Coordinates of C-alpha atoms and ligand atoms in Angstrom, one line a residue:
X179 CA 1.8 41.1 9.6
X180 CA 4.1 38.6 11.4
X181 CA 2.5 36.2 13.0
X182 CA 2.9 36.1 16.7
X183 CA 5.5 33.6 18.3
X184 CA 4.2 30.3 19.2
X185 CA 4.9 29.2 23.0
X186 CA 7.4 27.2 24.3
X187 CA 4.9 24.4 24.9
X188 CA 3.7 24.8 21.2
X189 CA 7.2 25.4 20.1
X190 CA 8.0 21.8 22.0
X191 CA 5.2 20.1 20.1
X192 CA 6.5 21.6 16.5
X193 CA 9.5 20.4 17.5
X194 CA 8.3 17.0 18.3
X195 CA 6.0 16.9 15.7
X196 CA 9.1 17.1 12.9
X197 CA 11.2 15.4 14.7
X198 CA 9.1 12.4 15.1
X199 CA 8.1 12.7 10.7
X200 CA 11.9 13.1 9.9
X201 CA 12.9 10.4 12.3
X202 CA 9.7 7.7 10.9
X203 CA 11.1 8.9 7.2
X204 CA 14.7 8.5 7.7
X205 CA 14.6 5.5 10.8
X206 CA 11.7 3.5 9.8
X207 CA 10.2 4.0 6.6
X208 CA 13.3 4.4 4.2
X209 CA 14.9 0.8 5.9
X210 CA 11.3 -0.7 5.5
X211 CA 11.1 -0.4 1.4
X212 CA 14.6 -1.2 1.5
X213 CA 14.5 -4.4 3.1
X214 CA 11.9 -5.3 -0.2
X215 CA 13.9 -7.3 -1.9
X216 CA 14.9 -9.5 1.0
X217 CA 11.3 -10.0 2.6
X218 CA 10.4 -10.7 -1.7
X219 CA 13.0 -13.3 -1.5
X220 CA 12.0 -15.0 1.5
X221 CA 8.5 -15.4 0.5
X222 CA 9.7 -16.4 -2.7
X223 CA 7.9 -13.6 -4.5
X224 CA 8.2 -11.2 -6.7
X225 CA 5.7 -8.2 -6.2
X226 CA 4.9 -6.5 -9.2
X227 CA 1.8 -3.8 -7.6
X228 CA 2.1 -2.0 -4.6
X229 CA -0.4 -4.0 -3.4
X230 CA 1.4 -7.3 -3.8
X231 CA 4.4 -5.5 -2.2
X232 CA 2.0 -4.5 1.1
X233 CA 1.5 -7.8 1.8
X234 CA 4.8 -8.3 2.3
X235 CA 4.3 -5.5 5.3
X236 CA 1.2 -5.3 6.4
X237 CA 1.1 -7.5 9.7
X238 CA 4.6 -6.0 10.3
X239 CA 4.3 -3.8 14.2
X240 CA 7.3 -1.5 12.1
X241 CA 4.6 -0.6 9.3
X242 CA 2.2 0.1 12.0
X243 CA 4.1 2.0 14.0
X244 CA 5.3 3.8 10.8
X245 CA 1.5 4.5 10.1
X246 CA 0.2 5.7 13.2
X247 CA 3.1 8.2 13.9
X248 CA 2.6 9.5 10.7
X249 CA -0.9 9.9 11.3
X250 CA -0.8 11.1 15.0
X251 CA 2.1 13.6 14.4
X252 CA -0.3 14.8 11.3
X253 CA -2.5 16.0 13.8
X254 CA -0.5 16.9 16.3
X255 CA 1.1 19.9 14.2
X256 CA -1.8 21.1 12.7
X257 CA -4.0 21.1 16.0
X258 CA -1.1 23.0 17.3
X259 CA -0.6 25.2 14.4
X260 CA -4.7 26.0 15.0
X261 CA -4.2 27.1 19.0
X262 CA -1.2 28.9 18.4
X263 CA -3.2 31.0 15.6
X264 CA -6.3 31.2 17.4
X265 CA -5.1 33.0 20.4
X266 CA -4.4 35.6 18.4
X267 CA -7.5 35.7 16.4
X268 CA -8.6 39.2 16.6
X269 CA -5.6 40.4 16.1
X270 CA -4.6 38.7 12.9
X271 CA -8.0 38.9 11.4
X272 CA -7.8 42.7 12.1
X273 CA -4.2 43.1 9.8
X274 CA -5.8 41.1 6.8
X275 CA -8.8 43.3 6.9
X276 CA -6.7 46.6 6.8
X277 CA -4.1 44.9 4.0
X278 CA -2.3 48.2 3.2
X279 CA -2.2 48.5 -0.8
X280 CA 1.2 48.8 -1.7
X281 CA 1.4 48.1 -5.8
X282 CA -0.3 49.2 -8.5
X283 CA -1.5 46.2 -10.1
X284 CA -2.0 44.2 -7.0
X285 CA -5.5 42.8 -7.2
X286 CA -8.0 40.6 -4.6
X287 CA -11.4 39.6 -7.0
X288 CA -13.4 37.2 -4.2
X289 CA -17.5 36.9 -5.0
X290 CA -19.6 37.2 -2.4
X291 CA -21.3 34.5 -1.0
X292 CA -19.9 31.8 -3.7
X293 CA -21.1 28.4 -3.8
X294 CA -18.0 25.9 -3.5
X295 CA -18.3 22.3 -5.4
X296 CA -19.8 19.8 -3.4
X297 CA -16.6 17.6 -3.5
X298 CA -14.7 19.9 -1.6
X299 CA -17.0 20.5 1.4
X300 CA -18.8 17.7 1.9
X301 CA -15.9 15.6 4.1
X302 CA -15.4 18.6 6.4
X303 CA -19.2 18.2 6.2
X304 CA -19.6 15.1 7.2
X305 CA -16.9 14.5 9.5
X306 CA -14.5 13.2 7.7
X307 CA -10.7 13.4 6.9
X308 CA -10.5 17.4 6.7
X309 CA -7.8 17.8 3.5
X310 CA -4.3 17.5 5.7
X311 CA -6.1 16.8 8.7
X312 CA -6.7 21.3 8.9
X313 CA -9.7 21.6 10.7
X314 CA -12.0 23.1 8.1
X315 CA -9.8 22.2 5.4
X316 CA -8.6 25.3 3.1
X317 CA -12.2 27.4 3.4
X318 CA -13.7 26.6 6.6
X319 CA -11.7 29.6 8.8
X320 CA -11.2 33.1 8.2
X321 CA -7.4 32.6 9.7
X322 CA -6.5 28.8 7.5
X323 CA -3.6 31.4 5.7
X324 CA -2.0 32.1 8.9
X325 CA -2.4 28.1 10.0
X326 CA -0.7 27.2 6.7
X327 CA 1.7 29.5 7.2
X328 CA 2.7 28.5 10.8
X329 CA 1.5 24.3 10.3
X330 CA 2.7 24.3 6.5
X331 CA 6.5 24.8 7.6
X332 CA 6.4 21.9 10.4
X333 CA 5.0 19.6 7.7
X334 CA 8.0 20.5 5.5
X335 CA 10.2 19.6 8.1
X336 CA 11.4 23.5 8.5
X337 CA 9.4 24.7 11.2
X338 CA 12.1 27.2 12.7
X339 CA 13.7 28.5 9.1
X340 CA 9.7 29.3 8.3
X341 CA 6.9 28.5 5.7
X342 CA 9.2 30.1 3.0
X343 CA 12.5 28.3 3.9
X344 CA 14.2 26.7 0.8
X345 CA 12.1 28.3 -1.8
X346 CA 15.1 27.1 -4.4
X347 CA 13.3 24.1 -5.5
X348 CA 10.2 25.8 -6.7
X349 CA 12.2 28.8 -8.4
X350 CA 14.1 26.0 -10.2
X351 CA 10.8 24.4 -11.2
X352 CA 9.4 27.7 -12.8
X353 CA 12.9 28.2 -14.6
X354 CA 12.5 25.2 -16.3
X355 CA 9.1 27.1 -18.5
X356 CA 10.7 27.3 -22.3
X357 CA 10.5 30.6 -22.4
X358 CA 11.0 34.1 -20.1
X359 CA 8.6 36.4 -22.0
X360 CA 5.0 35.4 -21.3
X361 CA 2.5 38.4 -21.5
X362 CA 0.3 36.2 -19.0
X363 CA 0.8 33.6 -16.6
X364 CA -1.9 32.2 -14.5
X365 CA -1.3 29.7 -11.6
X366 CA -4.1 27.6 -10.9
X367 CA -5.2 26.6 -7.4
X368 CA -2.2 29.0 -5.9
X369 CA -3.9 28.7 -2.4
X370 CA -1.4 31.3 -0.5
X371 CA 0.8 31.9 -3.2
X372 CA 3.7 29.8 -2.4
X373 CA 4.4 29.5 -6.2
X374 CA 2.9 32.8 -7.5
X375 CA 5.2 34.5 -5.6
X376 CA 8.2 32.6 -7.6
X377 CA 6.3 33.1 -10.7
X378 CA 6.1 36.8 -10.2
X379 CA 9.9 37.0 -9.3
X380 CA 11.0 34.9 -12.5
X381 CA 8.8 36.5 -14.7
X382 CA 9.0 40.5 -13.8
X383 CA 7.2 41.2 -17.1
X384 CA 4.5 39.1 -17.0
X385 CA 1.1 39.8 -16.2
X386 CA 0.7 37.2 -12.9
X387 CA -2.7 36.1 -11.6
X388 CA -3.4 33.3 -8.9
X389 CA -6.3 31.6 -9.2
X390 CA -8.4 29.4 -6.1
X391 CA -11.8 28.7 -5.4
X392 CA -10.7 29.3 -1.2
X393 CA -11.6 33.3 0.0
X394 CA -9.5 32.5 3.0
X395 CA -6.4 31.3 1.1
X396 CA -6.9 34.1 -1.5
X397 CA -6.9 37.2 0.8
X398 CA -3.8 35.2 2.7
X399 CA -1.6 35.0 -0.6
X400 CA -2.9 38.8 -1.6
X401 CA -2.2 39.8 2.2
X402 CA 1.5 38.5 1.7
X403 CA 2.1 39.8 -1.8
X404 CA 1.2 43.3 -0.8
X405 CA 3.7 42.9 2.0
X406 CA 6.6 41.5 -0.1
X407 CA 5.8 44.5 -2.5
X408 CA 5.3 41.9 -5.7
X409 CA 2.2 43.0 -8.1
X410 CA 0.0 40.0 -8.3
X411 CA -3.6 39.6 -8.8
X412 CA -5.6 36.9 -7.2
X413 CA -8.8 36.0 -8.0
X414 CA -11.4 33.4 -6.7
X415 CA -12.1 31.6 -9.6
X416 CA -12.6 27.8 -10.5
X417 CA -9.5 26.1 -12.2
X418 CA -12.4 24.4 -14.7
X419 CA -13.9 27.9 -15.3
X420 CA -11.2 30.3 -15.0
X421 CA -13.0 33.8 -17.2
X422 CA -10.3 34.0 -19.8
X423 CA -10.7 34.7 -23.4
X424 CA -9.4 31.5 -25.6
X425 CA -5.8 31.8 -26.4
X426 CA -4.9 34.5 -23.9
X427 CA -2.4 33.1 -21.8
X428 CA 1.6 32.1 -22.5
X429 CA 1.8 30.1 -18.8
X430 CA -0.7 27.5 -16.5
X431 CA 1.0 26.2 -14.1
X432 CA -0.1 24.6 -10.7
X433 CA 1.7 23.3 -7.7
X434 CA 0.2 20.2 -5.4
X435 CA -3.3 21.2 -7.3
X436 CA -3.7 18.0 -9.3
X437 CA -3.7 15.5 -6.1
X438 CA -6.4 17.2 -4.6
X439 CA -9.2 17.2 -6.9
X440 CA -11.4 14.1 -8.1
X441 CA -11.0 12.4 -11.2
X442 CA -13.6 14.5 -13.3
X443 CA -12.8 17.7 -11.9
X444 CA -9.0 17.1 -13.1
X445 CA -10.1 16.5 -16.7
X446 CA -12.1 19.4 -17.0
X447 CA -9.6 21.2 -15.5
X448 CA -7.3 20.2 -18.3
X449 CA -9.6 20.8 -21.1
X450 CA -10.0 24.4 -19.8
X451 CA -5.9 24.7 -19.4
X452 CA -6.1 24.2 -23.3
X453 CA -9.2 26.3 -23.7
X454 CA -7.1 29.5 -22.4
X455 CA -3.3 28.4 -23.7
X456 CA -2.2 30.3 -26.9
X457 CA -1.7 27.9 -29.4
X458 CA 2.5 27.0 -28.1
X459 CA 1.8 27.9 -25.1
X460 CA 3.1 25.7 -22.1
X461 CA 1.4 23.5 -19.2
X462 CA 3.8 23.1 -16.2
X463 CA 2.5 21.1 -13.2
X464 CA 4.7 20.0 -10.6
X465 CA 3.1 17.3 -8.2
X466 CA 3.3 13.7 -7.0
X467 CA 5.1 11.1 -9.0
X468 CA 2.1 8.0 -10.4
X469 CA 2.4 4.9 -9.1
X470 CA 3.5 3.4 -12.1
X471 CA 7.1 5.7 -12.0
X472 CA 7.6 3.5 -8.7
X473 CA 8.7 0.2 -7.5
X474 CA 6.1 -1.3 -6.1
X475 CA 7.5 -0.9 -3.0
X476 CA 7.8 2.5 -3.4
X477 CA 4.2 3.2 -4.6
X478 CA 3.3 1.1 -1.9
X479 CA 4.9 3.5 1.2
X480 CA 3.4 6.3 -1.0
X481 CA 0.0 5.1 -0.6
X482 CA 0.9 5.3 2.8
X483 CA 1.9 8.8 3.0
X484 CA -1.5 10.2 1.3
X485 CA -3.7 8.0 4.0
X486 CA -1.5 9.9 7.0
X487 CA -2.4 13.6 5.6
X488 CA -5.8 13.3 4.9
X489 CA -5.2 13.4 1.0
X490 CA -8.5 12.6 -0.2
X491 CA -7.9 12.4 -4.2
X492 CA -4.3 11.4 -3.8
X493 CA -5.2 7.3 -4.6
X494 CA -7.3 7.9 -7.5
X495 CA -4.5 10.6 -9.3
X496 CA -1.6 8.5 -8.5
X497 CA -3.0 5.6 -9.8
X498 CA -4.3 7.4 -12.8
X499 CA -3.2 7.9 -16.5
X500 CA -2.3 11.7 -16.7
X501 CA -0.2 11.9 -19.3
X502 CA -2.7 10.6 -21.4
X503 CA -5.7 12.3 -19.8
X504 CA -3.3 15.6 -21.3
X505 CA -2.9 14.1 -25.0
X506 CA -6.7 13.2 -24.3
X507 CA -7.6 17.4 -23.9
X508 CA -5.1 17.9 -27.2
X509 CA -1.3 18.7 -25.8
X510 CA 1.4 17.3 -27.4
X511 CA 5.1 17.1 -26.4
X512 CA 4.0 15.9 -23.3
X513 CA 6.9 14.7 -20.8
X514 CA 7.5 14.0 -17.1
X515 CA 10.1 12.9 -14.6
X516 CA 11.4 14.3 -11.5
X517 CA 12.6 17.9 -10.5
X518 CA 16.2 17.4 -11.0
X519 CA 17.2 20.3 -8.2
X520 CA 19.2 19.4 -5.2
X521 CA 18.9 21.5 -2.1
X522 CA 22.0 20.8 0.1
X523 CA 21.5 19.5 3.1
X524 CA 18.2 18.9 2.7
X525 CA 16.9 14.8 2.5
X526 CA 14.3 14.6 0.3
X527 CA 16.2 15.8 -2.6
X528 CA 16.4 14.6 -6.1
X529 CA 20.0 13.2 -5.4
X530 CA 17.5 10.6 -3.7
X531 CA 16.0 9.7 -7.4
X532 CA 18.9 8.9 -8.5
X533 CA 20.0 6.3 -6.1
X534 CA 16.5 4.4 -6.3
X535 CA 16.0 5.3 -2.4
X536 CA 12.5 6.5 -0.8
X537 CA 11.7 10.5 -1.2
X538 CA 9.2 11.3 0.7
X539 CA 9.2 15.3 -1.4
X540 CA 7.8 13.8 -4.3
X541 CA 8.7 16.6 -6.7
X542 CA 7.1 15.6 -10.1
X543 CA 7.2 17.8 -12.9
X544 CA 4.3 17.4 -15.8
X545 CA 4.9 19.5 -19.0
X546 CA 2.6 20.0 -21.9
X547 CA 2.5 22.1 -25.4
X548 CA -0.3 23.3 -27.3
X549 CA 0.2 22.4 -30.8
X550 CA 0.3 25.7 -33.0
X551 CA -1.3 25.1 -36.4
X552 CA -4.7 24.5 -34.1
X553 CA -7.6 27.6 -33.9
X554 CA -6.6 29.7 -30.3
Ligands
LIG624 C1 -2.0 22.2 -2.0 S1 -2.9 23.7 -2.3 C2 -1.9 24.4 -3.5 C3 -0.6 25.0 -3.0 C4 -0.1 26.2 -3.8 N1 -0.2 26.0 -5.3 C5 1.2 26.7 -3.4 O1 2.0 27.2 -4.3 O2 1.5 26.7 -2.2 C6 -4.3 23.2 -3.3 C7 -5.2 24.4 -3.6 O3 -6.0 24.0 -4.7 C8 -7.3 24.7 -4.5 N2 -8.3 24.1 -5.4 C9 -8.8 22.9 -5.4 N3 -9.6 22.7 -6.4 C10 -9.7 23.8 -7.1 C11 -10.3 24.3 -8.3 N4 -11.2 23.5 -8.9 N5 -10.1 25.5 -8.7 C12 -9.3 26.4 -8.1 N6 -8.6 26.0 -7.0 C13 -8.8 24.8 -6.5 C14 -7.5 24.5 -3.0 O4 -8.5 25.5 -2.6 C15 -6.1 24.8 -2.4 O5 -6.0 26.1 -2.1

């Protein structure tokens, strides 16, 4: 199925929408945490939170400003992204329900009727930030794959090249796993399968199952992978419960899952990570850099960043410990830093680490061992 063109007036509001997001990041944001050191020196500070460094904007009309067009235009693409797919309800609902099975492996597992934790309904529930600002957040519509799909690629800043433009960063992310030979590789909260899609590309021989608690999400990424022809089993499971024997699989990884779940629910999720890894087996996570890999300034306009997108579990992971909440659950070798991938011509690339300025990508890459010598 491809999705049916947008209109020229929603086409004009995508194209407003990332126009306005580039032009906040590049025009107003990135000079803001640059002119740090000289608002710091006038006050005759030196800031050493983020929230010492926000004082230094907060009454500032440029921060505001800053705020509520990255809020507004937030909104604005993904209340677009929802009208330009529910026109064409009927229609799209109608191709996910006749999925034509192409491989011989491919596999949708959903459970009927499946109660989803508390903590992930209850602000659609009570009328609060939906995650992203998607009405109904990632379960609460049969068609949230085909809003991703058509909202996802505006919030990217590729609207017109597509939800799967520049897919070189993530392919360089899965590259980086120590090995090529996995007998199993399970992604965890793969959602529509950006980065189970890479997996199964990288790793031909590997057994590749997606894993999400989100029945909308999960027929989505199995709707795609039949399309693109790539065997891949997806299965709505719970990243703290996932049904796999101890020791059983070579690869976890998960993209973007980590900031989106409280703090209890990511420790569990970890200790089950090393529940299912063979003993040497390898954790990759890439994510959203900690506060404390920032300047202040930077973790300050970060902050910022999670408030505009309706990320409700961004402050309490970015302000948290991971890597020892991983030597915590038993993983050794444990490293992190950023993705070291440049895509040309692209502006939030890691070239952008290097020279200290403000990336608004955030490409964080956690990795972990199990220690072999312990029982699987
Ligand atoms: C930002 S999306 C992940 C994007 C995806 N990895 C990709 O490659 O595009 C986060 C996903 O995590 C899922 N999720 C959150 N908590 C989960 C949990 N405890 N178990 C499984 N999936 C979970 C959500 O339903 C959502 O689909």
């Amino acid at each position: 199925m491809a999705l049916p063109p947008p209109t020229h007036d929603e086409s004009s509001r995508f194209d407003l929408a990332e126009g306005v997001r580039s032009f906040n990041y590049r025009r107003i944001v990135a000079p803001l945490v640059a002119d740090h050191d000289r608002r710091a020196a006038a006050h005759g500070v030196a800031p050493t939170t983020k929230e010492q460094a926000g004082e230094l904007y907060a009454d500032d009309p440029a921060y505001l400003f800053a705020c509520a067009l990255q809020r507004s235009m937030q909104q604005l693409a993904w209340r677009t992204a929802v009208t330009s797919i529910e026109r064409d309800a009927a229609s799209i609902e109608a191709d996910l329900k006749t999925t034509v099975h192409t491989q011989e492996h491919s596999r949708l597992e959903l459970v009927a009727d499946r109660d989803l934790p508390d903590w992930y309904t209850w602000h659609t529930r009570e009328g609060r930030d939906d995650i992203h600002l998607v009405p109904g957040g990632y379960w609460g519509s049969d068609l949230v794959g085909a809003v991703y799909e058509r909202g996802g690629s505006v919030y990217r800043l590729a609207w017109r090249a597509g939800y799967d433009a520049r897919p070189g960063a993530l392919e360089a992310f899965v590259r980086s796993a120590p090995r090529t030979d996995y007998a199993r590789v399970v992604d965890l909260g793969c959602s529509f399968g950006g980065l189970t899609r890479v997996l199964r590309t990288v790793f031909p021989d590997a057994e590749v199952v997606g894993l999400d608690i989100s029945a909308p999400a999960l027929t989505y990424a199995h709707h795609l992978a039949e399309r693109g022809g790539q065997d891949i089993t997806y299965a709505q499971r719970d990243a703290t419960a996932t049904g796999f024997e101890d020791g059983s699989v070579g690869l976890v990884t998960a993209f973007l899952l980590l900031h989106e779940v409280p703090d209890d629910v990511r420790a569990e999720i970890m200790a089950e990570a090393y529940r299912i890894l063979e003993p040497g087996g390898t954790l990759l996570f890439l994510d959203i850099p900690p506060y404390a890999a920032l300047r202040p300034e930077q973790a300050f306009f970060e902050s910022f960043d999670g408030r505009g997108n309706g990320e409700n579990f961004w402050e309490c992971f970015l302000a948290s410990d991971f890597r020892a909440l991983l030597a915590g659950a038993g993983f050794e070798q444990i490293t992190d830093g950023p993705l070291d991938f440049d895509e040309p011509g692209y502006w939030g690339s890691s070239a952008l680490w290097r020279t200290g300025e403000f990336d608004p990508v955030h490409r964080w890459v956690t990795r972990a061992v199990k220690p072999v010598g312990v029982p699987a």
